[in-house]
Structure formats: structure tokens, C-alpha cells
XYZ file of C-alpha atoms in Angstrom:
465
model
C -13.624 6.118 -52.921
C -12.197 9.777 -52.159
C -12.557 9.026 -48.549
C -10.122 6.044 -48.865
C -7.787 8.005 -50.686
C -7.453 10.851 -48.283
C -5.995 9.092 -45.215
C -5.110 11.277 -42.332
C -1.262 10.474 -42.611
C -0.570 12.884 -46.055
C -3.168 15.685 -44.794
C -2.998 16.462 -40.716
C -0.391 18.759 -39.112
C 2.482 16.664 -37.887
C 2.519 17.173 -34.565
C -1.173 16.331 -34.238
C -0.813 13.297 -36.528
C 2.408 12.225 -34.799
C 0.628 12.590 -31.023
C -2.883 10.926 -32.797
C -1.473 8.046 -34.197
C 1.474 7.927 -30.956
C -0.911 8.598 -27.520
C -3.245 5.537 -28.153
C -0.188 3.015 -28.940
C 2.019 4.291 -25.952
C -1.098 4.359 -23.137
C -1.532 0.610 -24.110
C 2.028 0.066 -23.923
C 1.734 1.756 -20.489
C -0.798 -0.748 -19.773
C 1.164 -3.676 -20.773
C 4.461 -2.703 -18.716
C 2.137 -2.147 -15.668
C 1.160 -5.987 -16.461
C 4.560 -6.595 -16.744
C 4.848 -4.969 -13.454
C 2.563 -6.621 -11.572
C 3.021 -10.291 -13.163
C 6.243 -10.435 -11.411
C 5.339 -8.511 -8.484
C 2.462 -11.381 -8.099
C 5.391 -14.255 -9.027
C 7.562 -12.695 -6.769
C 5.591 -13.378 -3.808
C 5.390 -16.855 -4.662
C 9.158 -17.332 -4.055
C 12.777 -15.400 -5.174
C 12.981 -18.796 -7.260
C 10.046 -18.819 -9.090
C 10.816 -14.803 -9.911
C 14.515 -15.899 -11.021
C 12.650 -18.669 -13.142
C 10.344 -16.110 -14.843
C 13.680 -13.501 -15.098
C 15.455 -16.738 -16.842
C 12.298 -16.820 -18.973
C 11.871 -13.989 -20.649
C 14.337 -14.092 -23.510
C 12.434 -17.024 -24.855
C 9.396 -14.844 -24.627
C 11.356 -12.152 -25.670
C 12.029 -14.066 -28.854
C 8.485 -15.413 -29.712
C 7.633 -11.186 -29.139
C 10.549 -10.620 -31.549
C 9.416 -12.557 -34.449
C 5.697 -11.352 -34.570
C 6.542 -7.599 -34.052
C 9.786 -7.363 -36.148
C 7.224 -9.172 -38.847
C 4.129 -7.355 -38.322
C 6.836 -3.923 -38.395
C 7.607 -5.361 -41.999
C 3.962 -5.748 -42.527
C 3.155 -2.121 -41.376
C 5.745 -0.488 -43.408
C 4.950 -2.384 -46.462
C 0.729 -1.814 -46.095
C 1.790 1.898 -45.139
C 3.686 2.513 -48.333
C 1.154 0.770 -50.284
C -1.535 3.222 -48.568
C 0.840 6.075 -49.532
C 0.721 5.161 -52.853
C -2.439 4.273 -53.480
C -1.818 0.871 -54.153
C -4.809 -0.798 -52.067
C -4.383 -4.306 -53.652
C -0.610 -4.233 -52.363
C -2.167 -3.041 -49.100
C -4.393 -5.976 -48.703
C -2.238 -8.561 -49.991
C 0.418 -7.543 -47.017
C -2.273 -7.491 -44.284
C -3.816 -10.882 -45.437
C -0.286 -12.962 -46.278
C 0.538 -11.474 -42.970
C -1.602 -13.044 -40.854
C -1.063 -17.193 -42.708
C 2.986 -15.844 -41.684
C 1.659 -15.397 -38.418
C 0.662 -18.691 -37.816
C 3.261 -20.567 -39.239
C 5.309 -18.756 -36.974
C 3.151 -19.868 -34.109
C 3.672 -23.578 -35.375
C 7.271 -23.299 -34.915
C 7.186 -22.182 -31.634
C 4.783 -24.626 -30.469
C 6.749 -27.415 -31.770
C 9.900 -25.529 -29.716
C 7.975 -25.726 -26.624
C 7.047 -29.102 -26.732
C 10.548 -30.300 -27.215
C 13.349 -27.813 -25.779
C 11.574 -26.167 -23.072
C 13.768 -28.157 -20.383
C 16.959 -28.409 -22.467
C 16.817 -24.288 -22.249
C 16.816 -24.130 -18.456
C 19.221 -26.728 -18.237
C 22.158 -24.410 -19.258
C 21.572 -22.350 -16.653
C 20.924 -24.552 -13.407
C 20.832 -28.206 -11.869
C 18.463 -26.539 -9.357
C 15.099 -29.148 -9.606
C 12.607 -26.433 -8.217
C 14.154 -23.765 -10.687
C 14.105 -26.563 -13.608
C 10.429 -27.834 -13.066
C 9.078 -24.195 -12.847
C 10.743 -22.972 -15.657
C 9.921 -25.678 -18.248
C 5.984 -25.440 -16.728
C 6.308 -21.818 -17.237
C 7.860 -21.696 -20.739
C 6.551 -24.874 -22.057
C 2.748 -22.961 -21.680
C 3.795 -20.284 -23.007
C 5.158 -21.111 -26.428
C 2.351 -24.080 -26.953
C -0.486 -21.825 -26.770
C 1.468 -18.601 -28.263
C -1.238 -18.514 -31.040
C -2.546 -15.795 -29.377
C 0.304 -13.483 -29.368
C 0.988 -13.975 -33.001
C -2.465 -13.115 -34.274
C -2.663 -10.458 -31.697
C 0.150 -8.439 -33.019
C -0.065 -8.445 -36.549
C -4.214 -7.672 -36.474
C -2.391 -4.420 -34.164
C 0.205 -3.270 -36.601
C -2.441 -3.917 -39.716
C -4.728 -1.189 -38.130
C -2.068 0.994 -37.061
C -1.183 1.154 -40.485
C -4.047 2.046 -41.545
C -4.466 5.003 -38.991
C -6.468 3.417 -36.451
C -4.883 3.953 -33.203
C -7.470 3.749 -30.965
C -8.280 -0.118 -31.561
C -4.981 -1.065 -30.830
C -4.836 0.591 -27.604
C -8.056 -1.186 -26.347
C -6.929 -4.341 -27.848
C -3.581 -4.606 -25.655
C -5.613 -2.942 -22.597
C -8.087 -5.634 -22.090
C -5.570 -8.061 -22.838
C -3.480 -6.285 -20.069
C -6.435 -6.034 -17.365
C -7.485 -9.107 -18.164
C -4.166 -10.805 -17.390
C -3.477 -8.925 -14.115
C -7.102 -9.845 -12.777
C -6.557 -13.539 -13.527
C -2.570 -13.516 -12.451
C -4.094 -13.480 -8.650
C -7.178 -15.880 -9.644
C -4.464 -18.329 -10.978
C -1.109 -18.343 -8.934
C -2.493 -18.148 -5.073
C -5.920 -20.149 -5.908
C -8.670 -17.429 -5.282
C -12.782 -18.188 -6.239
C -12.283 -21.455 -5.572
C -9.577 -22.090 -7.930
C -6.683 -24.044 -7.566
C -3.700 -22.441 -6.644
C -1.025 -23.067 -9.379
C 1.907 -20.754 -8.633
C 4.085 -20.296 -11.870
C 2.217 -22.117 -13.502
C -1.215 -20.481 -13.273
C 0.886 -17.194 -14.162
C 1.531 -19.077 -17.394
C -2.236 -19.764 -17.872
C -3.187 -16.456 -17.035
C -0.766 -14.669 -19.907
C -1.985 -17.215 -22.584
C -5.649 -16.909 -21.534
C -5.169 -13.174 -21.908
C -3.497 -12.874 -25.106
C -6.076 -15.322 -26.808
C -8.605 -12.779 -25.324
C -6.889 -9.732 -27.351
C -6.361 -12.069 -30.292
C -10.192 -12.375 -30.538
C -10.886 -8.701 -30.468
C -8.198 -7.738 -32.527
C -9.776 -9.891 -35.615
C -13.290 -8.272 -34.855
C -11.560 -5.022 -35.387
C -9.479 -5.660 -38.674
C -12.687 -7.118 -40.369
C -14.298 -3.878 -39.376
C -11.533 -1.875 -41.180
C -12.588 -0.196 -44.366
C -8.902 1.119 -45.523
C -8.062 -3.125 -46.129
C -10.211 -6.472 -46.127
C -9.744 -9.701 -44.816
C -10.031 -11.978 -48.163
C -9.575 -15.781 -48.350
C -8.160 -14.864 -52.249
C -4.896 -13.249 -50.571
C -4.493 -15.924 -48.020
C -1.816 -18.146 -50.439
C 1.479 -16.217 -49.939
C 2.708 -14.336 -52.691
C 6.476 -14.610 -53.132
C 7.177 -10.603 -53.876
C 4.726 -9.744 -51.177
C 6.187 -12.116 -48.458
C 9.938 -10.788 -49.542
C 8.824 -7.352 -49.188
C 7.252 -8.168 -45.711
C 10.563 -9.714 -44.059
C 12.614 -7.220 -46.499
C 12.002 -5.310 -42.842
C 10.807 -8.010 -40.838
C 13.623 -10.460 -40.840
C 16.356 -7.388 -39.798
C 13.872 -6.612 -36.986
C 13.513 -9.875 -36.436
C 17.462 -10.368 -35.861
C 17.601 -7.494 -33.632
C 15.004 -8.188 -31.193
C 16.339 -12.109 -31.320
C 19.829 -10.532 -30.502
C 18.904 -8.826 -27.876
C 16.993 -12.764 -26.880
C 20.535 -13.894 -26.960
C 22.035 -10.892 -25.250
C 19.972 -11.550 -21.885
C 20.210 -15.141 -22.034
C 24.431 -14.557 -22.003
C 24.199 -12.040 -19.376
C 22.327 -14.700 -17.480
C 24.790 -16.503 -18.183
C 27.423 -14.432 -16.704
C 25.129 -12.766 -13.828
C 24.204 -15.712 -12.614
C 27.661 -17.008 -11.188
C 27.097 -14.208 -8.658
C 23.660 -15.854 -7.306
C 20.347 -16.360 -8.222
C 19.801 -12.659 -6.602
C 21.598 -11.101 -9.376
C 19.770 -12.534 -11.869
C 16.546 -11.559 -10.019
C 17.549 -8.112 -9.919
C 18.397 -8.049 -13.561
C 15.073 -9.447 -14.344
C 13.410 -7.037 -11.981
C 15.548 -4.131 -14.033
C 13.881 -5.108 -17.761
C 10.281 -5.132 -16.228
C 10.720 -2.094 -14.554
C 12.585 -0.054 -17.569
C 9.413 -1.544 -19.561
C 6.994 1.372 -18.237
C 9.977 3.822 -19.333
C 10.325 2.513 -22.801
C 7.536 0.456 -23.743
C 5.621 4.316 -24.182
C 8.852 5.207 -26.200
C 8.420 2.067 -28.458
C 4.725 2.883 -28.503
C 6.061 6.211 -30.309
C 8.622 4.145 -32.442
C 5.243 2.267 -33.572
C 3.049 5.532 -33.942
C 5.655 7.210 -36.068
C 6.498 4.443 -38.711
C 3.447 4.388 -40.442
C 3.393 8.161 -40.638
C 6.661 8.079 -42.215
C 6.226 5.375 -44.567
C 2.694 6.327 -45.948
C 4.705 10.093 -46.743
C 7.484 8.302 -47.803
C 5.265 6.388 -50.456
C 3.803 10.098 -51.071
C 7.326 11.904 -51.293
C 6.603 14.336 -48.377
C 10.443 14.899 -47.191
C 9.189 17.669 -45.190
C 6.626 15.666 -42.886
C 8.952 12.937 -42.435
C 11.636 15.434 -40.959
C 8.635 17.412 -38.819
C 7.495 13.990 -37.591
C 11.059 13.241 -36.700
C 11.654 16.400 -34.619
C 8.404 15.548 -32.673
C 8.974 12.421 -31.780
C 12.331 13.119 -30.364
C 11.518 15.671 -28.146
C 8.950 13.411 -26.553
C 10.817 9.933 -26.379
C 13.631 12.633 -24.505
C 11.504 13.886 -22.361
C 9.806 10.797 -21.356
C 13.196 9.393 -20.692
C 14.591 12.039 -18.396
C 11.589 11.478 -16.234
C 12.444 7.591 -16.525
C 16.149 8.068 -15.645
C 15.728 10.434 -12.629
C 13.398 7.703 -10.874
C 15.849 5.229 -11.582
C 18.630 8.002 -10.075
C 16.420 8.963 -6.923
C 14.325 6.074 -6.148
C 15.836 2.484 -6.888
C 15.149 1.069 -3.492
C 11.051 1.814 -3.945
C 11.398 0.265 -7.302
C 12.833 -2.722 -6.029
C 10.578 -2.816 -2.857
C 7.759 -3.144 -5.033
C 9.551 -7.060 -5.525
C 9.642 -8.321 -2.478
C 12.809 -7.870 -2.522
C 15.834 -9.578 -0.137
C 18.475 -7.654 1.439
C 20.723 -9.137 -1.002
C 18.673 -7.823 -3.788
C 18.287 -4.459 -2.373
C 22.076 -4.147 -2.090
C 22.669 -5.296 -5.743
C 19.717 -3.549 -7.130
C 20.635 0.016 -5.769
C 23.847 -0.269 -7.348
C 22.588 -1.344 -10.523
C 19.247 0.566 -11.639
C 20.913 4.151 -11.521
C 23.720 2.876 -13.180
C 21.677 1.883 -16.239
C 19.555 4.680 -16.396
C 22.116 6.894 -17.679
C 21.766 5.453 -21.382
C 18.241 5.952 -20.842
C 17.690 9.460 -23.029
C 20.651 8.189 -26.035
C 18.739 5.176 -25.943
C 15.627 7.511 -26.832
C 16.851 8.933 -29.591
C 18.210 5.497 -31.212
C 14.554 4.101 -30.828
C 12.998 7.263 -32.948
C 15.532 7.337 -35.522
C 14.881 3.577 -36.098
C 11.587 4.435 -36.897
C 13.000 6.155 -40.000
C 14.672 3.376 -40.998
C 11.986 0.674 -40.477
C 9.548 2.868 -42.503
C 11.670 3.562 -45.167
C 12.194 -0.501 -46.089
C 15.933 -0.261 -44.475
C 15.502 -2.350 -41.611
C 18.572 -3.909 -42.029
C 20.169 -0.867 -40.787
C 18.363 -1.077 -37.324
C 19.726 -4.624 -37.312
C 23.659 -3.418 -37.635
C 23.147 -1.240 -34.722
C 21.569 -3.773 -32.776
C 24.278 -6.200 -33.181
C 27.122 -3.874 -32.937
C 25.468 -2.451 -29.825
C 24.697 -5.893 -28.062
C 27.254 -8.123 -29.814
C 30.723 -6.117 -29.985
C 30.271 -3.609 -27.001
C 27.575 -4.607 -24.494
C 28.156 -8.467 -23.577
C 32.495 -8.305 -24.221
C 32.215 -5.224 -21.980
C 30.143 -6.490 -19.272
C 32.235 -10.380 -19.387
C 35.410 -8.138 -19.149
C 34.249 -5.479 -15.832
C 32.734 -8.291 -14.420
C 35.462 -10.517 -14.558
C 38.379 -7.495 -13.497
C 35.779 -5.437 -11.416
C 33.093 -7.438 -10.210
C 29.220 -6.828 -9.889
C 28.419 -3.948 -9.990
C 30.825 -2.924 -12.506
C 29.059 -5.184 -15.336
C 26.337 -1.854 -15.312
C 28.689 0.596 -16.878
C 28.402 -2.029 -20.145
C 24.868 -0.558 -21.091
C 26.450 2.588 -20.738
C 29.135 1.997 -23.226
C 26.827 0.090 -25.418
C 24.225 2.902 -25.897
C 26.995 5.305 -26.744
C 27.886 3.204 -29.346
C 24.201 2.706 -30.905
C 23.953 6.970 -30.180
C 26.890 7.457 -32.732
C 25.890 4.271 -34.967
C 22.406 5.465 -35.410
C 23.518 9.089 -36.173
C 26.044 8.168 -39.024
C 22.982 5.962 -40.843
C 20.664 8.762 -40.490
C 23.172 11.643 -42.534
C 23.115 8.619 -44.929
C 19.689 8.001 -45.021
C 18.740 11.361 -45.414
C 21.763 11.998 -48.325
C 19.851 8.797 -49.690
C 16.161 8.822 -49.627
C 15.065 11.922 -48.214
C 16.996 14.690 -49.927
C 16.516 13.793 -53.312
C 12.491 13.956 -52.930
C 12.890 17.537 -52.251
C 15.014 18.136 -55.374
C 11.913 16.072 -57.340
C 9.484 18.239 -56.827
C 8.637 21.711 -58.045
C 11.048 24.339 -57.856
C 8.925 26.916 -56.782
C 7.009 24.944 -54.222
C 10.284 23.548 -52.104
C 11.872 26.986 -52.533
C 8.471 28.178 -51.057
C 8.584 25.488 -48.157
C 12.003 26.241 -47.302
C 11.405 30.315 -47.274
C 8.469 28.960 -44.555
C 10.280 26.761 -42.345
């Protein structure tokens, strides 16, 4: 029983717990953008249509991703808190109501891809070849997203518990299994059909069904929570306190959904190699910020389980830490976008007309990359904390008032390659945004646990730091 009690969260250093609980979720985030990577890289050769389909794709996918992270984020922060404070039943009622919310999520999107999977690519194209793989594409995807769904939440239940390392070989099986099959399936090796887009399709939902299975072997081998049939019905207070964070996070990843599927929208009336290069751009920046988002997952159950414990001083240790590494690992991102856009987009197959649009474009979004870096670490704070809703103000303000009015406007006055500069002047906004709620979140929540405790003991932590 004292073993339970003294999670690793409230007693190692914070840089140590910060890189512990951090490493394991960004390597297999690493993994998963070099999937990302090569799935299109393998579509790509297929045709420049079938990569614009998959580019006109992801937003949907984007979405189904958006509602089991932003509620297995409301999940984490909630078990994390409960952890904190000792509340195990809390703890296990959040993990186990968290995984029946999982699958009636999945049940929606099923239903979605049965019925509006054509309807979707219809708004962008009357192109037959681009409508047919898209809805084969899609359709699969959503049907069969079980796996996904059950896949993140059993991730986020063990990272909240501590358990990095699970995670990480969850995702990179899941990862390696999909690029080893991606071949198999879309050119017909081994004797196996080949299926184009559509065996791309097969291969992602094959894989993530793979990781779902190993990520429930591993959560009913976790000792901090169990797996009971008894916390299965949903409990009202419990599900509120889930998608108190989930449903902001939720909003924000599905705005950013709607965000590329408008800048579709507007990218495609300058040719279906604009919208390729685009789609080239967000798998690409993937292996820059998926490691970075990795971090953003690493650090929120640190913060929340010392949150629950009123440990002001961790939280602002952890927060220094993990902004000096998501800046670093940006700079490195934005100088390969600076000095080497035309390998990056070789790795595509990529058209003269791509090439000419795509060396324009990458180094002009890089330059949010390292405000960008901070925004993701400070949101972090405000996931683990229970204010998600603040994450979802910047979101919209960023995507909704300054990125898509921004990028309609230069591209409509400027052209092309002027729609870039909108990332740049909708970072700045989240940068400024995201530094305003954290003075107030720290005036809020953080400063007044310092006052709460002994005298002597913060006067002593103060004379340390």
C-alpha cells in the first residue's frame, strides 16, 4: 500500500521526472511521424492524385485523432489528480468510464463513415479518380477506427500513472507494423493484391487494432488502477470531470479539422499541387512536433499529480524544463525547413510544380516553429490544471480570427505563396494569447499554494532557488 502511494511524480527531481516520463512518449511519437512519413511517401508513388486524396483526408482523421486524445487528455488529468491526491477510487473510475466513452465515440464515427464519406470529398472536387479514392480511403478508416480509440485512451491511462515506457512500445509496433504492411498492401507484394489507396487504408486500421490489443494487455497489468466491470456504467460527475478538459481539447484539435479542410478549400483553386504540397508540409512538420507534443503529454501528468499534491514549485521547475527542450527541438526543426526544403519535398516524389510551390512555402512556415513551442508547453499547464478551456480560446482565436481570414485575404491580394505568412501571424497571436493566460493562471492556481503552506518551509525554498 506505501508503494502505491509514493508514485514517482511527487518524489523524483524534475528534470529527471520531466525527461522519464517525456523521452519514451516523444521517441514513439518520432516513430509515428516517420509512419506518417513514409505512408505518404509510399501513396505518393502511387499517383500525385491519390497523395492529394490522402492530403484532402487527413482532417477527417485529424478529427477522429482529436476526439480520443483531447478525451483521453481529460482522462489523464483527471486520473493524475486523483493519483495526486490519493484518491484511487476516483482514479479508477476515470480510467474505466474512459474506455465505454471510447467506444461510443468509435460508434459515431463508424456510423459517419458509412454515410458521409463521399458527401465530404464532394466539396472539394468533381474529379471521379480523386472522389472514388478518397471515399475508399476515408470510408476504411472511420468504420474500423475502433482501434484508434481504445488505443489512445489505454496510452494516456498508463501515462498517468507513470508508465512511459508501455506507451512508447505500444505506438512503435503499431508504427512498424503499419509501414511494413503499407508496401505489402498498396503495390501487391507476397502475393497480395495490389490495392493502392486502398490497401494504405487497410494497412493503418490493421495496425492500430494491433496497438489496441497490446495496449489492453498493458493497462490490466497496471497496479496504480484496475480494469473493473463495476466502473464500466458512466458516472455523471466522473464523465463531466473527464470532458471538463476533454471537450475544450476536443474543440481545439476539431478546429484545427476545420482549419485544414478551409485552407483546402482555398489552396486548392491554385491546383491539386498546392494542396499536395500543403499535405506534404503537415506530415513533414509531424517529426518536428509530434516529439514536442510527446513532451506536452509527458509533462501533464507531472503537473497535475503535483497540482493534486500542492507542489507550486515542481510545477514551475517542470515548466522551465520542458521549454527549453520543445525550443531547442524546434530550432533544429525550423533550420531544416530554412536550409533544406527541396530534400524534404524530394522525399515525395515530387513534380516540378510542387518543388516550385513547396520551396516557397516550407521555410516560410517554419518561422512560427519555436513560438509555436512554447504555446504547446504552456498548454500543458493548462490541460493539467482542469482549464482546458483556455487551450481551446487560443486555438480558436489562433485558427479562427487570424490564421484562415489572413491567409483568404494574402491569397486573394498576393497570391500563393503569400497565404504562408498567415501561420506566421497566427502563431504570434497564440505566443501573446498563451502568455497573458499563464500570468493568470499562475495569479490563480499556482501562487496561492505557496502562500498555503508553511511559512518557514516556502521562505526556505525560495532562499534555495
Amino acid at each position: 500500500m506505501l508503494q502505491k502511494q509514493e508514485n514517482k511524480m511527487g518524489i523524483l527531481p524534475v528534470p529527471r521526472l520531466v525527461l522519464s516520463m517525456s523521452i519514451p512518449i516523444m521517441i514513439s511519437m518520432l516513430i509515428q511521424a516517420l509512419y506518417n512519413i513514409v505512408d505518404s511517401m509510399f501513396v505518393a508513388r502511387v499517383s500525385e492524385e491519390a497523395l492529394t486524396a490522402v492530403s484532402l483526408a487527413f482532417p477527417i482523421q485529424n478529427l477522429v485523432i482529436a476526439v480520443a486524445i483531447g478525451t483521453s487528455i481529460g482522462i489523464n488529468s483527471l486520473l493524475s489528480r486523483s493519483l495526486g491526491a490519493k484518491n484511487i477510487e476516483t482514479a479508477e473510475k476515470a480510467a474505466n468510464n474512459g474506455i465505454v466513452l471510447g467506444l461510443l465515440s468509435w460508434i459515431v464515427f463508424a456510423i459517419l463513415g458509412l454515410t458521409l464519406s463521399k458527401n465530404f470529398f464532394a466539396l472539394f472536387t468533381d474529379n471521379p479518380t480523386l472522389l472514388k479514392m478518397g471515399t475508399q480511403y476515408i470510408s476504411v478508416c472511420l468504420v474500423f477506427s475502433l482501434g484508434i480509440f481504445i488505443d489512445i485512451t489505454c496510452e494516456r491511462i498508463l501515462q498517468a500513472t507513470g508508465d512511459t515506457i508501455h506507451p512508447m512500445i505500444i505506438q512503435s509496433i503499431g508504427a512498424i507494423s503499419n509501414i511494413i504492411l503499407d508496401p505489402i498492401m498498396i503495390f501487391g507484394l507476397f502475393g497480395f493484391p495490389a490495392l493502392g489507396i486502398f490497401g494504405a487504408a487497410i494497412a493503418t486500421v490493421i495496425s492500430q487494432h494491433i496497438s489496441a490489443l497490446l495496449a489492453i494487455y498493458y493497462v490490466r497489468r497496471n497496479t496504480e488502477v484496475q480494469i473493473q466491470a463495476r466502473f464500466f456504467k458512466l458516472e455523471k460527475k466522473i464523465v463531466l470531470a473527464i470532458y471538463a478538459v476533454g471537450i475544450p481539447t476536443i474543440i481545439m484539435q476539431a478546429i484545427g479539422t476545420l482549419m485544414v479542410t478551409s485552407l483546402n478549400k482555398i489552396i486548392i483553386g491554385y491546383g491539386i499541387s498546392a494542396v499536395a504540397v500543403f499535405g506534404i508540409y503537415f506530415k513533414v512538420q509531424s517529426f518536428i512536433f509530434m516529439p514536442v507534443f510527446g513532451l506536452n503529454s509527458g509533462m501533464i501528468p507531472v503537473i497535475g499529480f503535483n497540482y493534486g499534491a500542492k507542489q507550486p514549485k515542481r510545477i514551475m521547475e517542470a515548466l522551465k524544463v520542458g521549454i527549453s527542450i520543445s525550443v531547442s527541438i524546434m530550432a533544429i526543426g525550423m533550420f531544416i525547413f530554412l536550409a533544406f526544403p527541396h530534400v524534404l519535398l524530394s522525399w515525395f516524389n515530387a513534380s516540378p510544380e510542387m518543388l516550385a510551390i513547396g520551396i516557397v512555402a516550407l521555410p516560410r512556415i517554419s518561422l512560427c516553429f519555436l513560438s509555436a513551442g512554447i504555446c504547446i508547453v504552456l498548454g500543458a499547464l493548462f490541460q493539467a490544471t482542469g482549464d482546458g478551456y483556455i487551450s481551446m480560446i487560443i486555438s480558436i482565436t489562433r485558427q479562427m480570427v487570424f490564421l484562415l481570414p489572413s491567409a483568404y485575404f494574402l491569397g486573394k491580394f498576393f497570391g500563393l505563396d503569400a497565404i504562408w505568412f498567415s501561420f506566421i501571424i497566427a502563431e504570434s497571436s497564440s505566443f501573446f494569447l498563451s502568455l497573458f493566460f499563464f500570468k493568470q493562471e499562475y495569479t490563480k492556481k499556482l501562487k496561492p499554494l505557496y502562500v498555503k503552506k508553511d511559512p518557514v518551509l516556502v521562505e526556505t525554498e525560495e532562499t534555495r532557488s
